[in-house]
């Protein structure tokens, strides 16, 4: 398996990268970590005429906390995301999800921008971005625009990215609830999950659930946030009855694809189990803290 | 640095501390350039889509799949292959432990495992068996010799920490 021929470009700045993307239009494909695009090139599922290597745009490799947001540069690698103190402090859910991507060597190269642009419906970072209401910062011929992750992700591997545009950063609003969990089930360690669950919430002094955010991956063509389940949880005690009710309601609210390998009923039951598990691990972590 | 855009490219690559000038197509994978052009055949080519881990090398000291990297991308970066990690007459602690624990059968996956864990044990000198298994999940051994590989990594880690093992 060898890639089809292409012309290789190595821009030294964002401006140069954008100029190359504009010049070559749809024939150009940006490459950063290459952990998803590499296999597609090798198998010739992608045959771009021009490859624009973004790895020298080190200004896009950054993690920083502003007052009300965590901003992650598009070139930030999963391994850094998983270990950055800023992420561990302000958004540990994001760090935990990043630590579970692929394998050790894959995480050293793969980038957050690449993961969003690739938009695998079962991938970790799109799920976290949708669940936590993140915004993408996109640069292009018309300047810079921001788009909500939920609008950016349109379908399987289909995103709102126009010719000549490049993701430069991802912004997560802060603060979020201090209880969180990421749960995923895959057949083999490191594979994409069949179903994944991202959970974040706070609890008031009486132990009642506040500001729940619940997202599911692997159950639709894009990661889903479930506002009706979030509303259903508001103000209820985080006890076993509530958790089971929310999990059952989640399973009822989704309509996963039916296939011979993974029947819809299986994904539905997996979602229910993972929601229960996510609440339990969030609460257990709180007790241990 | 602005791009050379004509094919084939003339590249200056730093591999295992030596500089090599090669002339290769832009689409040539790092794994193939290491093997075909530089004669460094310790980097093995298995699945060629990043799953098996046999082609793992270090890029600027961090593990990476050579089959998901183009040699053209490596100008200005330091590549380290398994050839730099020990010699038959002077095995690294990890290689010695793999030998003693029979942590290899056919040996095809071994270079990728050596490269991965030479780095990982510097990052985490005292891993649990579970942590070793987690990292090892990125390297497929089709002989399924994982038990012995895990034992070897733990043994090497103990020795590198200066403990008897």
mmCIF file with all atom_site columns, C-alpha atoms in Angstrom, chain A residues 47-152:
data_model
loop_
_atom_site.group_PDB
_atom_site.id
_atom_site.type_symbol
_atom_site.label_atom_id
_atom_site.label_alt_id
_atom_site.label_comp_id
_atom_site.label_asym_id
_atom_site.label_entity_id
_atom_site.label_seq_id
_atom_site.pdbx_PDB_ins_code
_atom_site.Cartn_x
_atom_site.Cartn_y
_atom_site.Cartn_z
_atom_site.occupancy
_atom_site.B_iso_or_equiv
_atom_site.pdbx_formal_charge
_atom_site.auth_seq_id
_atom_site.auth_comp_id
_atom_site.auth_asym_id
_atom_site.auth_atom_id
_atom_site.pdbx_PDB_model_num
ATOM 1   C CA . UNK A 1 47  ? -5.477  11.025 -3.439 1.00 0.00 ? 47  UNK A CA 1
ATOM 2   C CA . UNK A 1 48  ? -4.759  14.728 -3.000 1.00 0.00 ? 48  UNK A CA 1
ATOM 3   C CA . UNK A 1 49  ? -2.567  16.376 -5.610 1.00 0.00 ? 49  UNK A CA 1
ATOM 4   C CA . UNK A 1 50  ? -0.992  18.587 -2.968 1.00 0.00 ? 50  UNK A CA 1
ATOM 5   C CA . UNK A 1 51  ? -0.151  17.790 0.628  1.00 0.00 ? 51  UNK A CA 1
ATOM 6   C CA . UNK A 1 52  ? 0.217   20.813 2.888  1.00 0.00 ? 52  UNK A CA 1
ATOM 7   C CA . UNK A 1 53  ? 2.291   19.846 5.929  1.00 0.00 ? 53  UNK A CA 1
ATOM 8   C CA . UNK A 1 54  ? 1.247   21.915 8.952  1.00 0.00 ? 54  UNK A CA 1
ATOM 9   C CA . UNK A 1 55  ? 3.820   20.571 11.389 1.00 0.00 ? 55  UNK A CA 1
ATOM 10  C CA . UNK A 1 56  ? 5.980   23.693 11.300 1.00 0.00 ? 56  UNK A CA 1
ATOM 11  C CA . UNK A 1 57  ? 3.099   25.929 12.427 1.00 0.00 ? 57  UNK A CA 1
ATOM 12  C CA . UNK A 1 58  ? 4.194   25.578 16.031 1.00 0.00 ? 58  UNK A CA 1
ATOM 13  C CA . UNK A 1 59  ? 2.149   28.631 17.009 1.00 0.00 ? 59  UNK A CA 1
ATOM 14  C CA . UNK A 1 60  ? -0.861  26.314 16.655 1.00 0.00 ? 60  UNK A CA 1
ATOM 15  C CA . UNK A 1 61  ? 0.569   23.909 19.266 1.00 0.00 ? 61  UNK A CA 1
ATOM 16  C CA . UNK A 1 62  ? -0.655  25.570 22.438 1.00 0.00 ? 62  UNK A CA 1
ATOM 17  C CA . UNK A 1 63  ? -2.858  25.094 25.470 1.00 0.00 ? 63  UNK A CA 1
ATOM 18  C CA . UNK A 1 64  ? -3.982  28.149 27.364 1.00 0.00 ? 64  UNK A CA 1
ATOM 19  C CA . UNK A 1 65  ? -6.608  29.103 29.873 1.00 0.00 ? 65  UNK A CA 1
ATOM 20  C CA . UNK A 1 66  ? -8.274  32.465 29.597 1.00 0.00 ? 66  UNK A CA 1
ATOM 21  C CA . UNK A 1 67  ? -10.796 33.507 32.250 1.00 0.00 ? 67  UNK A CA 1
ATOM 22  C CA . UNK A 1 68  ? -13.805 31.802 30.774 1.00 0.00 ? 68  UNK A CA 1
ATOM 23  C CA . UNK A 1 69  ? -12.315 29.423 28.271 1.00 0.00 ? 69  UNK A CA 1
ATOM 24  C CA . UNK A 1 70  ? -9.696  26.791 27.576 1.00 0.00 ? 70  UNK A CA 1
ATOM 25  C CA . UNK A 1 71  ? -8.167  27.376 24.166 1.00 0.00 ? 71  UNK A CA 1
ATOM 26  C CA . UNK A 1 72  ? -6.372  24.532 22.435 1.00 0.00 ? 72  UNK A CA 1
ATOM 27  C CA . UNK A 1 73  ? -4.358  25.166 19.278 1.00 0.00 ? 73  UNK A CA 1
ATOM 28  C CA . UNK A 1 74  ? -5.245  22.864 16.393 1.00 0.00 ? 74  UNK A CA 1
ATOM 29  C CA . UNK A 1 75  ? -1.735  21.360 16.266 1.00 0.00 ? 75  UNK A CA 1
ATOM 30  C CA . UNK A 1 76  ? -1.804  20.263 19.911 1.00 0.00 ? 76  UNK A CA 1
ATOM 31  C CA . UNK A 1 77  ? -1.022  16.531 20.110 1.00 0.00 ? 77  UNK A CA 1
ATOM 32  C CA . UNK A 1 78  ? -3.234  14.126 22.048 1.00 0.00 ? 78  UNK A CA 1
ATOM 33  C CA . UNK A 1 79  ? -0.359  13.164 24.346 1.00 0.00 ? 79  UNK A CA 1
ATOM 34  C CA . UNK A 1 80  ? 0.174   16.779 25.370 1.00 0.00 ? 80  UNK A CA 1
ATOM 35  C CA . UNK A 1 81  ? -3.566  17.288 25.836 1.00 0.00 ? 81  UNK A CA 1
ATOM 36  C CA . UNK A 1 82  ? -3.731  14.242 28.085 1.00 0.00 ? 82  UNK A CA 1
ATOM 37  C CA . UNK A 1 83  ? -0.894  15.515 30.282 1.00 0.00 ? 83  UNK A CA 1
ATOM 38  C CA . UNK A 1 84  ? -1.171  19.305 30.227 1.00 0.00 ? 84  UNK A CA 1
ATOM 39  C CA . UNK A 1 85  ? -1.654  20.685 33.779 1.00 0.00 ? 85  UNK A CA 1
ATOM 40  C CA . UNK A 1 86  ? -4.064  23.340 32.422 1.00 0.00 ? 86  UNK A CA 1
ATOM 41  C CA . UNK A 1 87  ? -6.292  20.609 30.990 1.00 0.00 ? 87  UNK A CA 1
ATOM 42  C CA . UNK A 1 88  ? -6.077  18.435 34.108 1.00 0.00 ? 88  UNK A CA 1
ATOM 43  C CA . UNK A 1 89  ? -7.089  21.397 36.261 1.00 0.00 ? 89  UNK A CA 1
ATOM 44  C CA . UNK A 1 90  ? -9.834  22.967 34.194 1.00 0.00 ? 90  UNK A CA 1
ATOM 45  C CA . UNK A 1 91  ? -11.164 20.181 31.968 1.00 0.00 ? 91  UNK A CA 1
ATOM 46  C CA . UNK A 1 92  ? -10.002 16.744 33.140 1.00 0.00 ? 92  UNK A CA 1
ATOM 47  C CA . UNK A 1 93  ? -12.732 15.107 31.032 1.00 0.00 ? 93  UNK A CA 1
ATOM 48  C CA . UNK A 1 94  ? -10.922 16.323 27.916 1.00 0.00 ? 94  UNK A CA 1
ATOM 49  C CA . UNK A 1 95  ? -7.592  15.011 29.212 1.00 0.00 ? 95  UNK A CA 1
ATOM 50  C CA . UNK A 1 96  ? -9.011  11.593 30.045 1.00 0.00 ? 96  UNK A CA 1
ATOM 51  C CA . UNK A 1 97  ? -10.637 11.289 26.630 1.00 0.00 ? 97  UNK A CA 1
ATOM 52  C CA . UNK A 1 98  ? -7.386  12.313 24.895 1.00 0.00 ? 98  UNK A CA 1
ATOM 53  C CA . UNK A 1 99  ? -5.468  9.689  26.901 1.00 0.00 ? 99  UNK A CA 1
ATOM 54  C CA . UNK A 1 100 ? -7.718  6.978  25.490 1.00 0.00 ? 100 UNK A CA 1
ATOM 55  C CA . UNK A 1 101 ? -7.196  7.791  21.799 1.00 0.00 ? 101 UNK A CA 1
ATOM 56  C CA . UNK A 1 102 ? -5.690  5.018  19.713 1.00 0.00 ? 102 UNK A CA 1
ATOM 57  C CA . UNK A 1 103 ? -2.335  3.888  21.025 1.00 0.00 ? 103 UNK A CA 1
ATOM 58  C CA . UNK A 1 104 ? 0.678   5.449  22.708 1.00 0.00 ? 104 UNK A CA 1
ATOM 59  C CA . UNK A 1 105 ? 2.603   6.171  19.488 1.00 0.00 ? 105 UNK A CA 1
ATOM 60  C CA . UNK A 1 106 ? -0.543  7.431  17.752 1.00 0.00 ? 106 UNK A CA 1
ATOM 61  C CA . UNK A 1 107 ? -1.185  9.937  20.570 1.00 0.00 ? 107 UNK A CA 1
ATOM 62  C CA . UNK A 1 108 ? 2.319   11.363 20.202 1.00 0.00 ? 108 UNK A CA 1
ATOM 63  C CA . UNK A 1 109 ? 1.544   12.530 16.648 1.00 0.00 ? 109 UNK A CA 1
ATOM 64  C CA . UNK A 1 110 ? -2.222  12.916 16.313 1.00 0.00 ? 110 UNK A CA 1
ATOM 65  C CA . UNK A 1 111 ? -3.645  16.426 16.740 1.00 0.00 ? 111 UNK A CA 1
ATOM 66  C CA . UNK A 1 112 ? -6.905  17.848 18.033 1.00 0.00 ? 112 UNK A CA 1
ATOM 67  C CA . UNK A 1 113 ? -7.504  19.790 14.814 1.00 0.00 ? 113 UNK A CA 1
ATOM 68  C CA . UNK A 1 114 ? -6.992  16.680 12.729 1.00 0.00 ? 114 UNK A CA 1
ATOM 69  C CA . UNK A 1 115 ? -9.389  14.681 14.858 1.00 0.00 ? 115 UNK A CA 1
ATOM 70  C CA . UNK A 1 116 ? -12.113 17.323 14.470 1.00 0.00 ? 116 UNK A CA 1
ATOM 71  C CA . UNK A 1 117 ? -11.517 17.705 10.730 1.00 0.00 ? 117 UNK A CA 1
ATOM 72  C CA . UNK A 1 118 ? -11.560 13.936 10.209 1.00 0.00 ? 118 UNK A CA 1
ATOM 73  C CA . UNK A 1 119 ? -14.873 13.696 12.121 1.00 0.00 ? 119 UNK A CA 1
ATOM 74  C CA . UNK A 1 120 ? -15.078 10.018 12.807 1.00 0.00 ? 120 UNK A CA 1
ATOM 75  C CA . UNK A 1 121 ? -18.469 9.648  14.555 1.00 0.00 ? 121 UNK A CA 1
ATOM 76  C CA . UNK A 1 122 ? -16.895 7.373  17.173 1.00 0.00 ? 122 UNK A CA 1
ATOM 77  C CA . UNK A 1 123 ? -13.840 9.537  17.904 1.00 0.00 ? 123 UNK A CA 1
ATOM 78  C CA . UNK A 1 124 ? -13.193 10.972 21.357 1.00 0.00 ? 124 UNK A CA 1
ATOM 79  C CA . UNK A 1 125 ? -12.450 14.649 20.727 1.00 0.00 ? 125 UNK A CA 1
ATOM 80  C CA . UNK A 1 126 ? -15.502 15.444 18.548 1.00 0.00 ? 126 UNK A CA 1
ATOM 81  C CA . UNK A 1 127 ? -17.668 13.889 21.283 1.00 0.00 ? 127 UNK A CA 1
ATOM 82  C CA . UNK A 1 128 ? -16.088 15.976 24.033 1.00 0.00 ? 128 UNK A CA 1
ATOM 83  C CA . UNK A 1 129 ? -16.308 19.124 21.889 1.00 0.00 ? 129 UNK A CA 1
ATOM 84  C CA . UNK A 1 130 ? -20.027 18.611 21.245 1.00 0.00 ? 130 UNK A CA 1
ATOM 85  C CA . UNK A 1 131 ? -20.826 17.635 24.834 1.00 0.00 ? 131 UNK A CA 1
ATOM 86  C CA . UNK A 1 132 ? -19.063 20.639 26.347 1.00 0.00 ? 132 UNK A CA 1
ATOM 87  C CA . UNK A 1 133 ? -20.292 23.116 23.729 1.00 0.00 ? 133 UNK A CA 1
ATOM 88  C CA . UNK A 1 134 ? -16.874 23.875 22.262 1.00 0.00 ? 134 UNK A CA 1
ATOM 89  C CA . UNK A 1 135 ? -16.329 26.316 19.408 1.00 0.00 ? 135 UNK A CA 1
ATOM 90  C CA . UNK A 1 136 ? -13.958 25.877 16.477 1.00 0.00 ? 136 UNK A CA 1
ATOM 91  C CA . UNK A 1 137 ? -11.874 28.772 15.251 1.00 0.00 ? 137 UNK A CA 1
ATOM 92  C CA . UNK A 1 138 ? -11.422 28.521 11.484 1.00 0.00 ? 138 UNK A CA 1
ATOM 93  C CA . UNK A 1 139 ? -9.205  30.657 9.265  1.00 0.00 ? 139 UNK A CA 1
ATOM 94  C CA . UNK A 1 140 ? -9.752  31.007 5.553  1.00 0.00 ? 140 UNK A CA 1
ATOM 95  C CA . UNK A 1 141 ? -9.879  33.306 2.544  1.00 0.00 ? 141 UNK A CA 1
ATOM 96  C CA . UNK A 1 142 ? -12.730 35.286 4.132  1.00 0.00 ? 142 UNK A CA 1
ATOM 97  C CA . UNK A 1 143 ? -10.903 35.771 7.427  1.00 0.00 ? 143 UNK A CA 1
ATOM 98  C CA . UNK A 1 144 ? -11.586 34.032 10.701 1.00 0.00 ? 144 UNK A CA 1
ATOM 99  C CA . UNK A 1 145 ? -14.905 32.582 11.770 1.00 0.00 ? 145 UNK A CA 1
ATOM 100 C CA . UNK A 1 146 ? -16.142 30.609 14.742 1.00 0.00 ? 146 UNK A CA 1
ATOM 101 C CA . UNK A 1 147 ? -18.555 27.735 14.573 1.00 0.00 ? 147 UNK A CA 1
ATOM 102 C CA . UNK A 1 148 ? -20.057 25.530 17.284 1.00 0.00 ? 148 UNK A CA 1
ATOM 103 C CA . UNK A 1 149 ? -18.723 21.974 17.229 1.00 0.00 ? 149 UNK A CA 1
ATOM 104 C CA . UNK A 1 150 ? -22.281 20.652 16.976 1.00 0.00 ? 150 UNK A CA 1
ATOM 105 C CA . UNK A 1 151 ? -22.804 22.654 13.752 1.00 0.00 ? 151 UNK A CA 1
ATOM 106 C CA . UNK A 1 152 ? -19.334 21.946 12.412 1.00 0.00 ? 152 UNK A CA 1
#
